[in-house]
PDB file of C-alpha atoms in Angstrom:
ATOM      1  CA  UNK Z 212      14.716   9.293 -23.667  1.00 66.00           C
ATOM      2  CA  UNK Z 213      13.131  10.514 -20.435  1.00 70.00           C
ATOM      3  CA  UNK Z 214      14.333   8.995 -17.184  1.00 83.00           C
ATOM      4  CA  UNK Z 215      11.889   8.042 -14.413  1.00 88.00           C
ATOM      5  CA  UNK Z 216      13.019  11.187 -12.564  1.00 86.00           C
ATOM      6  CA  UNK Z 217      12.178  13.349 -15.608  1.00 85.00           C
ATOM      7  CA  UNK Z 218       8.734  11.783 -15.871  1.00 88.00           C
ATOM      8  CA  UNK Z 219       7.793  12.861 -12.339  1.00 89.00           C
ATOM      9  CA  UNK Z 220       7.016  16.339 -13.703  1.00 88.00           C
ATOM     10  CA  UNK Z 221       4.051  15.007 -15.669  1.00 90.00           C
ATOM     11  CA  UNK Z 222       2.495  12.877 -12.923  1.00 94.00           C
ATOM     12  CA  UNK Z 223      -0.972  13.846 -11.653  1.00 95.00           C
ATOM     13  CA  UNK Z 224      -1.386  15.858  -8.449  1.00 96.00           C
ATOM     14  CA  UNK Z 225      -4.304  13.699  -7.313  1.00 96.00           C
ATOM     15  CA  UNK Z 226      -4.401  11.113  -4.506  1.00 96.00           C
ATOM     16  CA  UNK Z 227      -3.494   7.606  -5.569  1.00 96.00           C
ATOM     17  CA  UNK Z 228      -0.927   4.841  -5.533  1.00 97.00           C
ATOM     18  CA  UNK Z 229       2.423   4.528  -7.272  1.00 97.00           C
ATOM     19  CA  UNK Z 230       4.456   1.482  -8.245  1.00 97.00           C
ATOM     20  CA  UNK Z 231       8.187   1.426  -8.916  1.00 97.00           C
ATOM     21  CA  UNK Z 232       9.477  -1.218 -11.348  1.00 96.00           C
ATOM     22  CA  UNK Z 233      13.011  -2.474 -11.987  1.00 96.00           C
ATOM     23  CA  UNK Z 234      14.553  -3.195 -15.410  1.00 95.00           C
ATOM     24  CA  UNK Z 235      13.007  -6.693 -15.503  1.00 96.00           C
ATOM     25  CA  UNK Z 236       9.486  -5.388 -14.867  1.00 96.00           C
ATOM     26  CA  UNK Z 237       9.370  -6.568 -11.263  1.00 97.00           C
ATOM     27  CA  UNK Z 238       7.564  -4.292  -8.786  1.00 97.00           C
ATOM     28  CA  UNK Z 239      10.052  -2.917  -6.263  1.00 96.00           C
ATOM     29  CA  UNK Z 240       7.692  -0.823  -4.158  1.00 96.00           C
ATOM     30  CA  UNK Z 241       4.043   0.210  -3.891  1.00 97.00           C
ATOM     31  CA  UNK Z 242       3.114   3.426  -2.096  1.00 95.00           C
ATOM     32  CA  UNK Z 243       0.210   5.790  -1.583  1.00 96.00           C
ATOM     33  CA  UNK Z 244       0.099   9.575  -1.805  1.00 95.00           C
ATOM     34  CA  UNK Z 245      -2.146  12.575  -1.247  1.00 95.00           C
ATOM     35  CA  UNK Z 246      -0.362  14.157  -4.214  1.00 96.00           C
ATOM     36  CA  UNK Z 247       1.255  11.626  -6.554  1.00 97.00           C
ATOM     37  CA  UNK Z 248       3.600  14.097  -8.251  1.00 94.00           C
ATOM     38  CA  UNK Z 249       5.003  15.491  -4.991  1.00 93.00           C
ATOM     39  CA  UNK Z 250       5.375  12.116  -3.320  1.00 94.00           C
ATOM     40  CA  UNK Z 251       7.099  10.374  -6.224  1.00 94.00           C
ATOM     41  CA  UNK Z 252       9.378  13.380  -6.838  1.00 91.00           C
ATOM     42  CA  UNK Z 253      10.525  13.175  -3.206  1.00 88.00           C
ATOM     43  CA  UNK Z 254      12.293   9.886  -3.969  1.00 88.00           C
ATOM     44  CA  UNK Z 255      14.474  11.537  -6.585  1.00 84.00           C
ATOM     45  CA  UNK Z 256      16.333  14.014  -4.400  1.00 73.00           C
ATOM     46  CA  UNK Z 257      19.976  14.518  -5.197  1.00 60.00           C
ATOM     47  CA  UNK Z 258      21.929  11.412  -4.190  1.00 51.00           C
ATOM     48  CA  UNK Z 259      23.764  13.032  -1.261  1.00 56.00           C
ATOM     49  CA  UNK Z 260      20.501  14.341   0.225  1.00 67.00           C
ATOM     50  CA  UNK Z 261      18.882  10.965  -0.178  1.00 60.00           C
ATOM     51  CA  UNK Z 262      21.617   9.087   1.651  1.00 60.00           C
ATOM     52  CA  UNK Z 263      21.536  11.607   4.503  1.00 58.00           C
ATOM     53  CA  UNK Z 264      17.775  11.760   4.882  1.00 57.00           C
ATOM     54  CA  UNK Z 265      16.714   8.221   3.964  1.00 60.00           C
ATOM     55  CA  UNK Z 266      17.843   4.696   4.605  1.00 71.00           C
ATOM     56  CA  UNK Z 267      20.397   2.923   2.467  1.00 77.00           C
ATOM     57  CA  UNK Z 268      17.709   0.482   1.306  1.00 81.00           C
ATOM     58  CA  UNK Z 269      15.597   3.291  -0.154  1.00 83.00           C
ATOM     59  CA  UNK Z 270      18.653   4.802  -1.823  1.00 82.00           C
ATOM     60  CA  UNK Z 271      19.416   1.419  -3.419  1.00 86.00           C
ATOM     61  CA  UNK Z 272      15.789   1.004  -4.494  1.00 90.00           C
ATOM     62  CA  UNK Z 273      15.738   4.422  -6.190  1.00 89.00           C
ATOM     63  CA  UNK Z 274      18.832   3.469  -8.193  1.00 89.00           C
ATOM     64  CA  UNK Z 275      16.940   0.427  -9.542  1.00 94.00           C
ATOM     65  CA  UNK Z 276      13.770   2.278 -10.636  1.00 94.00           C
ATOM     66  CA  UNK Z 277      13.310   2.061 -14.401  1.00 95.00           C
ATOM     67  CA  UNK Z 278       9.556   2.643 -14.671  1.00 94.00           C
ATOM     68  CA  UNK Z 279       6.862   4.322 -12.596  1.00 95.00           C
ATOM     69  CA  UNK Z 280       3.174   3.521 -12.791  1.00 96.00           C
ATOM     70  CA  UNK Z 281       0.530   5.609 -11.026  1.00 96.00           C
ATOM     71  CA  UNK Z 282      -3.159   5.032 -10.404  1.00 97.00           C
ATOM     72  CA  UNK Z 283      -5.254   8.024  -9.380  1.00 97.00           C
ATOM     73  CA  UNK Z 284      -8.027   7.499  -6.833  1.00 95.00           C
ATOM     74  CA  UNK Z 285     -10.989   9.607  -5.769  1.00 94.00           C
ATOM     75  CA  UNK Z 286      -9.793   9.863  -2.160  1.00 91.00           C
ATOM     76  CA  UNK Z 287      -6.900   9.186   0.182  1.00 89.00           C
ATOM     77  CA  UNK Z 288      -8.896   6.399   1.824  1.00 86.00           C
ATOM     78  CA  UNK Z 289      -9.326   4.663  -1.514  1.00 90.00           C
ATOM     79  CA  UNK Z 290      -5.549   4.966  -2.053  1.00 92.00           C
ATOM     80  CA  UNK Z 291      -4.837   3.436   1.378  1.00 89.00           C
ATOM     81  CA  UNK Z 292      -7.121   0.484   0.708  1.00 88.00           C
ATOM     82  CA  UNK Z 293      -5.786  -0.113  -2.805  1.00 92.00           C
ATOM     83  CA  UNK Z 294      -2.186   0.085  -1.570  1.00 93.00           C
ATOM     84  CA  UNK Z 295      -2.861  -2.471   1.189  1.00 88.00           C
ATOM     85  CA  UNK Z 296      -4.573  -4.845  -1.226  1.00 88.00           C
ATOM     86  CA  UNK Z 297      -1.753  -4.678  -3.799  1.00 92.00           C
ATOM     87  CA  UNK Z 298       1.030  -5.060  -1.225  1.00 91.00           C
ATOM     88  CA  UNK Z 299      -0.615  -8.195   0.172  1.00 87.00           C
ATOM     89  CA  UNK Z 300      -1.011  -9.582  -3.344  1.00 90.00           C
ATOM     90  CA  UNK Z 301       2.401  -8.671  -4.835  1.00 92.00           C
ATOM     91  CA  UNK Z 302       4.687  -8.615  -1.736  1.00 92.00           C
ATOM     92  CA  UNK Z 303       7.227  -6.124  -3.183  1.00 94.00           C
ATOM     93  CA  UNK Z 304      10.771  -6.389  -1.832  1.00 90.00           C
ATOM     94  CA  UNK Z 305      10.916  -2.859  -0.404  1.00 90.00           C
ATOM     95  CA  UNK Z 306       7.479  -2.806   1.285  1.00 88.00           C
ATOM     96  CA  UNK Z 307       8.903  -4.213   4.485  1.00 78.00           C
ATOM     97  CA  UNK Z 308       6.488  -2.827   7.104  1.00 69.00           C
ATOM     98  CA  UNK Z 309       3.341  -3.672   5.188  1.00 60.00           C
ATOM     99  CA  UNK Z 310       4.444  -7.264   4.459  1.00 54.00           C
ATOM    100  CA  UNK Z 311       4.517  -8.270   8.132  1.00 52.00           C
ATOM    101  CA  UNK Z 312       2.460 -11.476   8.123  1.00 52.00           C
ATOM    102  CA  UNK Z 313       2.221 -11.827  11.899  1.00 54.00           C
ATOM    103  CA  UNK Z 314      -1.327 -10.520  11.870  1.00 63.00           C
ATOM    104  CA  UNK Z 315      -3.643  -8.334   9.879  1.00 71.00           C
ATOM    105  CA  UNK Z 316      -6.848  -6.370  10.326  1.00 77.00           C
ATOM    106  CA  UNK Z 317     -10.278  -7.081   8.925  1.00 78.00           C
ATOM    107  CA  UNK Z 318     -13.462  -5.042   9.152  1.00 81.00           C
ATOM    108  CA  UNK Z 319     -16.430  -6.917  10.613  1.00 81.00           C
ATOM    109  CA  UNK Z 320     -19.965  -5.661   9.965  1.00 85.00           C
ATOM    110  CA  UNK Z 321     -22.605  -7.378  12.082  1.00 84.00           C
ATOM    111  CA  UNK Z 322     -26.046  -8.371  10.841  1.00 83.00           C
ATOM    112  CA  UNK Z 323     -27.751  -6.773  13.855  1.00 85.00           C
ATOM    113  CA  UNK Z 324     -30.793  -4.560  13.351  1.00 87.00           C
ATOM    114  CA  UNK Z 325     -28.377  -1.666  13.797  1.00 91.00           C
ATOM    115  CA  UNK Z 326     -25.163  -3.033  12.242  1.00 88.00           C
ATOM    116  CA  UNK Z 327     -21.953  -2.727  14.276  1.00 87.00           C
ATOM    117  CA  UNK Z 328     -18.644  -2.097  12.580  1.00 84.00           C
ATOM    118  CA  UNK Z 329     -15.566  -3.498  14.345  1.00 84.00           C
ATOM    119  CA  UNK Z 330     -11.908  -3.900  13.485  1.00 82.00           C
ATOM    120  CA  UNK Z 331     -10.659  -7.425  14.235  1.00 79.00           C
ATOM    121  CA  UNK Z 332      -7.131  -8.864  14.251  1.00 74.00           C
ATOM    122  CA  UNK Z 333      -6.278 -12.257  12.774  1.00 66.00           C
ATOM    123  CA  UNK Z 334      -3.285 -14.415  11.934  1.00 56.00           C
ATOM    124  CA  UNK Z 335      -4.866 -16.527   9.236  1.00 48.00           C
ATOM    125  CA  UNK Z 336      -5.215 -14.840   5.851  1.00 44.00           C
ATOM    126  CA  UNK Z 337      -8.120 -17.173   5.099  1.00 47.00           C
ATOM    127  CA  UNK Z 338     -10.767 -15.151   6.921  1.00 47.00           C
ATOM    128  CA  UNK Z 339     -13.434 -17.808   6.458  1.00 45.00           C
ATOM    129  CA  UNK Z 340     -11.415 -20.323   8.498  1.00 43.00           C
ATOM    130  CA  UNK Z 341     -10.342 -17.905  11.228  1.00 48.00           C
ATOM    131  CA  UNK Z 342     -13.780 -16.390  11.710  1.00 50.00           C
ATOM    132  CA  UNK Z 343     -15.892 -19.474  10.983  1.00 44.00           C
ATOM    133  CA  UNK Z 344     -17.610 -19.347  14.379  1.00 44.00           C
ATOM    134  CA  UNK Z 345     -18.424 -15.681  14.044  1.00 50.00           C
ATOM    135  CA  UNK Z 346     -19.483 -16.060  10.414  1.00 50.00           C
ATOM    136  CA  UNK Z 347     -22.408 -18.216  11.567  1.00 51.00           C
ATOM    137  CA  UNK Z 348     -23.848 -15.002  12.993  1.00 61.00           C
ATOM    138  CA  UNK Z 349     -23.971 -13.676   9.446  1.00 72.00           C
ATOM    139  CA  UNK Z 350     -21.297 -11.023   9.918  1.00 79.00           C
ATOM    140  CA  UNK Z 351     -19.479  -9.844   6.808  1.00 79.00           C
ATOM    141  CA  UNK Z 352     -15.707  -9.351   6.655  1.00 77.00           C
ATOM    142  CA  UNK Z 353     -13.625  -7.031   4.506  1.00 76.00           C
ATOM    143  CA  UNK Z 354      -9.863  -7.057   4.257  1.00 72.00           C
ATOM    144  CA  UNK Z 355      -7.218  -8.042   5.069  1.00 70.00           C
ATOM    145  CA  UNK Z 356      -5.485  -4.730   5.751  1.00 72.00           C
ATOM    146  CA  UNK Z 357      -1.892  -4.451   6.987  1.00 66.00           C
ATOM    147  CA  UNK Z 358      -2.695  -2.104   9.845  1.00 69.00           C
ATOM    148  CA  UNK Z 359      -5.650  -1.172  12.033  1.00 70.00           C
ATOM    149  CA  UNK Z 360      -4.345   2.407  11.990  1.00 73.00           C
ATOM    150  CA  UNK Z 361      -5.272   2.917   8.339  1.00 70.00           C
ATOM    151  CA  UNK Z 362      -8.820   1.803   9.076  1.00 71.00           C
ATOM    152  CA  UNK Z 363      -9.314   4.280  11.927  1.00 68.00           C
TER     153      UNK Z 363
END
């Protein structure tokens, strides 16, 4: 039977997202990649290299991986957006940075004759409540996204 490490050789080389699952089927981590095969393979370095070059938490996560699922996307941007959406929805244990609920980014597109695109920050995941005053102007909102950096 092939191990998750063995299966990395047959992963696509396209952009996309990857999900690591434990033995119970729970998602441990969701990530994005320019090249799925290269990125996922990088987690399966020899154990001594992994502990030297990566945190203990990642080393422990890799030991728990029993299944890998990948989803190819047409672009890196699509992978970034899909990753952000899934992390917000699933809240995997090892996606620490992306789970920060202090605030998030949304894209606002105005209804002006020449629409303006702006990145806004919010604390309330319910965009309709947070932006109710602005929504009266007819602006549309997309998101939430974990970081304004990925939108720039």
